[in-house]
Amino acid sequence: METNRLSAALRKALNEQMTREAFASQIYLSYGSWAASEGFDGIANFLFRHANEERTHMMKILEYIIERGAKVKIEAIGKPPADPESIQDCLEKTFVHEVDNTKSIYKIVKMSLEEEDWATWNFMQWFVREQTEEETMVMNLLDKLKIAGGSKAPGASLYALDRDLKNTPDDAVLAENKTVENP
Ligand code: OFO
């Protein structure tokens, strides 16, 4: 008896999104490693935490595909992009990445709407909300950096931003202790 509740198209799209979340995790790991090597330990800590968060997103989708009776296919993860050139560049690239991911999430929402797959539509709303939060979070960091002087921010301002992100991890949006069970 066939118990799969996902269409082939949605299964493929969700599977690809799962790999995209794993890729996002690699990007944050790679940017975090860059920040650490530049001496920005607070920013690195923030990026590493976010790498973990992206991984929980990946697991969330993986579990959903299984829950709907479809098969997961683990694919290769792409190579992360080159290191950023500055903190400003790092945050701008992060923002572009998040917006791209939002677009990809929206495509799946649209597909589920067209297929009238309300379970998937409902499941994806969590990701829609999450992407909004993440875009806002990076925008806020870019705003802070702009106030500090943007690409010309003096060392003292970057030091303060780095220290803030390091010393107040639980106040940062991404310090939320999200898990697959407790999103
Ligand atoms: Fe998975 O939320 Fe960012 O990309």
mmCIF file of C-alpha atoms and ligand atoms in Angstrom:
data_model
loop_
_atom_site.group_PDB
_atom_site.id
_atom_site.type_symbol
_atom_site.label_atom_id
_atom_site.label_comp_id
_atom_site.label_asym_id
_atom_site.label_seq_id
_atom_site.Cartn_x
_atom_site.Cartn_y
_atom_site.Cartn_z
ATOM 1 C CA MET A 1 0.000 0.000 0.000
ATOM 2 C CA GLU A 2 1.297 3.453 -0.905
ATOM 3 C CA THR A 3 1.576 5.658 2.164
ATOM 4 C CA ASN A 4 3.693 8.466 0.734
ATOM 5 C CA ARG A 5 1.850 11.760 1.254
ATOM 6 C CA LEU A 6 4.207 14.032 -0.679
ATOM 7 C CA SER A 7 4.082 14.614 -4.425
ATOM 8 C CA ALA A 8 7.274 13.862 -6.338
ATOM 9 C CA ALA A 9 7.720 17.574 -7.041
ATOM 10 C CA LEU A 10 7.338 18.616 -3.411
ATOM 11 C CA ARG A 11 9.521 15.812 -2.157
ATOM 12 C CA LYS A 12 12.261 16.969 -4.545
ATOM 13 C CA ALA A 13 11.850 20.620 -3.554
ATOM 14 C CA LEU A 14 11.925 19.793 0.174
ATOM 15 C CA ASN A 15 14.917 17.537 -0.279
ATOM 16 C CA GLU A 16 16.747 20.330 -2.123
ATOM 17 C CA GLN A 17 15.792 22.783 0.605
ATOM 18 C CA MET A 18 17.167 20.392 3.187
ATOM 19 C CA THR A 19 20.523 20.417 1.365
ATOM 20 C CA ARG A 20 20.324 24.214 1.063
ATOM 21 C CA GLU A 21 20.001 24.476 4.858
ATOM 22 C CA ALA A 22 23.068 22.250 5.245
ATOM 23 C CA PHE A 23 24.876 24.533 2.799
ATOM 24 C CA ALA A 24 23.799 27.556 4.848
ATOM 25 C CA SER A 25 25.329 25.906 7.893
ATOM 26 C CA GLN A 26 28.615 25.496 5.999
ATOM 27 C CA ILE A 27 28.579 29.163 4.999
ATOM 28 C CA TYR A 28 28.164 30.257 8.625
ATOM 29 C CA LEU A 29 30.871 27.838 9.731
ATOM 30 C CA SER A 30 33.204 29.190 7.106
ATOM 31 C CA TYR A 31 32.457 32.875 7.893
ATOM 32 C CA GLY A 32 32.771 32.114 11.607
ATOM 33 C CA SER A 33 36.177 30.548 11.054
ATOM 34 C CA TRP A 34 37.216 33.601 9.052
ATOM 35 C CA ALA A 35 36.018 35.961 11.813
ATOM 36 C CA ALA A 36 37.898 33.945 14.449
ATOM 37 C CA SER A 37 41.088 34.066 12.409
ATOM 38 C CA GLU A 38 40.703 37.863 12.164
ATOM 39 C CA GLY A 39 40.430 38.095 15.955
ATOM 40 C CA PHE A 40 36.670 38.767 16.090
ATOM 41 C CA ASP A 41 35.796 36.039 18.565
ATOM 42 C CA GLY A 42 32.403 37.492 19.471
ATOM 43 C CA ILE A 43 31.282 37.634 15.848
ATOM 44 C CA ALA A 44 32.700 34.147 15.299
ATOM 45 C CA ASN A 45 30.723 32.850 18.266
ATOM 46 C CA PHE A 46 27.568 34.383 16.831
ATOM 47 C CA LEU A 47 28.200 32.853 13.382
ATOM 48 C CA PHE A 48 29.005 29.429 14.839
ATOM 49 C CA ARG A 49 25.778 29.452 16.823
ATOM 50 C CA HIS A 50 23.948 30.265 13.664
ATOM 51 C CA ALA A 51 25.652 27.408 11.833
ATOM 52 C CA ASN A 52 24.071 25.097 14.418
ATOM 53 C CA GLU A 53 20.724 26.705 13.921
ATOM 54 C CA GLU A 54 20.864 26.093 10.168
ATOM 55 C CA ARG A 55 21.570 22.477 10.890
ATOM 56 C CA THR A 56 18.436 22.211 12.990
ATOM 57 C CA HIS A 57 16.546 23.625 9.994
ATOM 58 C CA MET A 58 18.010 20.882 7.859
ATOM 59 C CA MET A 59 16.917 18.248 10.400
ATOM 60 C CA LYS A 60 13.471 19.749 10.670
ATOM 61 C CA ILE A 61 12.903 19.278 6.935
ATOM 62 C CA LEU A 62 14.489 15.829 6.952
ATOM 63 C CA GLU A 63 12.119 14.720 9.703
ATOM 64 C CA TYR A 64 9.134 16.200 7.908
ATOM 65 C CA ILE A 65 9.874 14.318 4.665
ATOM 66 C CA ILE A 66 10.091 11.077 6.647
ATOM 67 C CA GLU A 67 6.960 11.894 8.627
ATOM 68 C CA ARG A 68 5.039 12.257 5.365
ATOM 69 C CA GLY A 69 6.120 8.794 4.271
ATOM 70 C CA ALA A 70 8.562 9.967 1.586
ATOM 71 C CA LYS A 71 12.198 9.150 1.092
ATOM 72 C CA VAL A 72 15.055 11.464 2.034
ATOM 73 C CA LYS A 73 18.090 11.612 -0.199
ATOM 74 C CA ILE A 74 21.258 13.013 1.323
ATOM 75 C CA GLU A 75 23.120 14.973 -1.345
ATOM 76 C CA ALA A 76 26.557 16.584 -1.508
ATOM 77 C CA ILE A 77 26.865 20.020 0.077
ATOM 78 C CA GLY A 78 28.361 22.781 -2.049
ATOM 79 C CA LYS A 79 31.622 24.478 -1.245
ATOM 80 C CA PRO A 80 31.193 27.646 0.841
ATOM 81 C CA PRO A 81 32.024 30.945 -0.888
ATOM 82 C CA ALA A 82 35.352 32.735 -0.513
ATOM 83 C CA ASP A 83 36.115 34.474 2.760
ATOM 84 C CA PRO A 84 34.606 37.925 3.175
ATOM 85 C CA GLU A 85 36.900 40.923 2.997
ATOM 86 C CA SER A 86 35.626 42.721 6.073
ATOM 87 C CA ILE A 87 32.939 42.527 8.749
ATOM 88 C CA GLN A 88 30.727 44.721 6.577
ATOM 89 C CA ASP A 89 31.271 42.399 3.600
ATOM 90 C CA CYS A 90 30.570 39.391 5.835
ATOM 91 C CA LEU A 91 27.247 40.801 7.043
ATOM 92 C CA GLU A 92 26.213 41.964 3.566
ATOM 93 C CA LYS A 93 26.929 38.539 2.082
ATOM 94 C CA THR A 94 25.060 36.917 4.949
ATOM 95 C CA PHE A 95 22.070 39.136 4.243
ATOM 96 C CA VAL A 96 22.090 38.263 0.519
ATOM 97 C CA HIS A 97 22.301 34.605 1.414
ATOM 98 C CA GLU A 98 19.326 34.846 3.765
ATOM 99 C CA VAL A 99 17.223 36.671 1.162
ATOM 100 C CA ASP A 100 18.063 33.955 -1.405
ATOM 101 C CA ASN A 101 17.009 31.318 1.069
ATOM 102 C CA THR A 102 13.765 33.169 1.748
ATOM 103 C CA LYS A 103 13.005 33.120 -1.990
ATOM 104 C CA SER A 104 13.604 29.395 -2.072
ATOM 105 C CA ILE A 105 11.256 28.887 0.912
ATOM 106 C CA TYR A 106 8.583 31.004 -0.797
ATOM 107 C CA LYS A 107 8.773 28.779 -3.881
ATOM 108 C CA ILE A 108 7.922 25.739 -1.786
ATOM 109 C CA VAL A 109 5.079 27.602 -0.093
ATOM 110 C CA LYS A 110 3.726 28.485 -3.551
ATOM 111 C CA MET A 111 4.046 24.908 -4.761
ATOM 112 C CA SER A 112 2.221 23.571 -1.711
ATOM 113 C CA LEU A 113 -0.522 26.122 -2.236
ATOM 114 C CA GLU A 114 -0.928 25.154 -5.889
ATOM 115 C CA GLU A 115 -1.007 21.457 -4.990
ATOM 116 C CA GLU A 116 -3.354 22.109 -2.088
ATOM 117 C CA ASP A 117 -0.955 20.226 0.147
ATOM 118 C CA TRP A 118 -2.042 22.005 3.307
ATOM 119 C CA ALA A 119 0.184 19.946 5.602
ATOM 120 C CA THR A 120 3.276 21.144 3.745
ATOM 121 C CA TRP A 121 1.908 24.658 3.465
ATOM 122 C CA ASN A 122 1.398 24.685 7.228
ATOM 123 C CA PHE A 123 4.827 23.185 7.885
ATOM 124 C CA MET A 124 6.499 25.826 5.726
ATOM 125 C CA GLN A 125 4.959 28.721 7.646
ATOM 126 C CA TRP A 126 7.498 28.115 10.409
ATOM 127 C CA PHE A 127 10.270 28.713 7.870
ATOM 128 C CA VAL A 128 8.582 31.837 6.524
ATOM 129 C CA ARG A 129 8.559 33.281 10.047
ATOM 130 C CA GLU A 130 12.106 32.137 10.713
ATOM 131 C CA GLN A 131 13.428 33.781 7.556
ATOM 132 C CA THR A 132 11.734 37.051 8.504
ATOM 133 C CA GLU A 133 13.469 36.917 11.894
ATOM 134 C CA GLU A 134 16.811 36.116 10.345
ATOM 135 C CA GLU A 135 16.635 38.870 7.751
ATOM 136 C CA THR A 136 15.740 41.347 10.513
ATOM 137 C CA MET A 137 18.571 40.126 12.676
ATOM 138 C CA VAL A 138 21.194 40.692 9.951
ATOM 139 C CA MET A 139 19.616 44.041 8.999
ATOM 140 C CA ASN A 140 19.929 45.138 12.642
ATOM 141 C CA LEU A 141 23.575 44.153 12.730
ATOM 142 C CA LEU A 142 24.201 46.056 9.496
ATOM 143 C CA ASP A 143 22.462 49.078 11.042
ATOM 144 C CA LYS A 144 24.695 48.872 14.097
ATOM 145 C CA LEU A 145 27.744 48.651 11.895
ATOM 146 C CA LYS A 146 26.547 51.635 9.873
ATOM 147 C CA ILE A 147 26.217 53.692 13.056
ATOM 148 C CA ALA A 148 29.725 52.578 13.968
ATOM 149 C CA GLY A 149 31.039 53.887 10.635
ATOM 150 C CA GLY A 150 30.220 51.127 8.110
ATOM 151 C CA SER A 151 33.177 49.969 6.052
ATOM 152 C CA LYS A 152 35.191 52.784 7.682
ATOM 153 C CA ALA A 153 34.259 51.740 11.224
ATOM 154 C CA PRO A 154 37.266 52.359 13.450
ATOM 155 C CA GLY A 155 38.859 49.462 15.284
ATOM 156 C CA ALA A 156 37.360 50.618 18.592
ATOM 157 C CA SER A 157 33.803 50.377 17.198
ATOM 158 C CA LEU A 158 34.411 46.945 15.702
ATOM 159 C CA TYR A 159 35.911 45.909 19.011
ATOM 160 C CA ALA A 160 32.754 47.050 20.819
ATOM 161 C CA LEU A 161 30.468 45.243 18.355
ATOM 162 C CA ASP A 162 32.521 42.100 18.694
ATOM 163 C CA ARG A 163 32.502 42.335 22.499
ATOM 164 C CA ASP A 164 28.719 42.887 22.554
ATOM 165 C CA LEU A 165 28.119 39.780 20.476
ATOM 166 C CA LYS A 166 30.504 37.810 22.644
ATOM 167 C CA ASN A 167 29.323 38.971 26.055
ATOM 168 C CA THR A 168 25.602 38.913 25.471
ATOM 169 C CA PRO A 169 25.032 35.677 23.563
ATOM 170 C CA ASP A 170 21.720 35.021 25.279
ATOM 171 C CA ASP A 171 20.392 38.385 24.267
ATOM 172 C CA ALA A 172 21.160 37.857 20.614
ATOM 173 C CA VAL A 173 18.229 36.567 18.600
ATOM 174 C CA LEU A 174 20.254 33.637 17.377
ATOM 175 C CA ALA A 175 21.132 32.505 20.870
ATOM 176 C CA GLU A 176 17.669 31.024 21.047
ATOM 177 C CA ASN A 177 18.061 27.436 21.980
ATOM 178 C CA LYS A 178 16.104 26.038 19.083
ATOM 179 C CA THR A 179 15.924 22.364 18.476
ATOM 180 C CA VAL A 180 13.947 20.271 16.060
ATOM 181 C CA GLU A 181 11.554 19.331 18.867
ATOM 182 C CA ASN A 182 11.466 22.799 20.336
ATOM 183 C CA PRO A 183 11.696 25.183 17.375
HETATM 184 FE FE1 OFO B 1 17.686 28.236 7.608
HETATM 185 O O1 OFO B 1 17.503 29.954 8.040
HETATM 186 FE FE2 OFO B 1 18.867 31.037 7.426
HETATM 187 O O2 OFO B 1 19.210 30.472 5.835
#
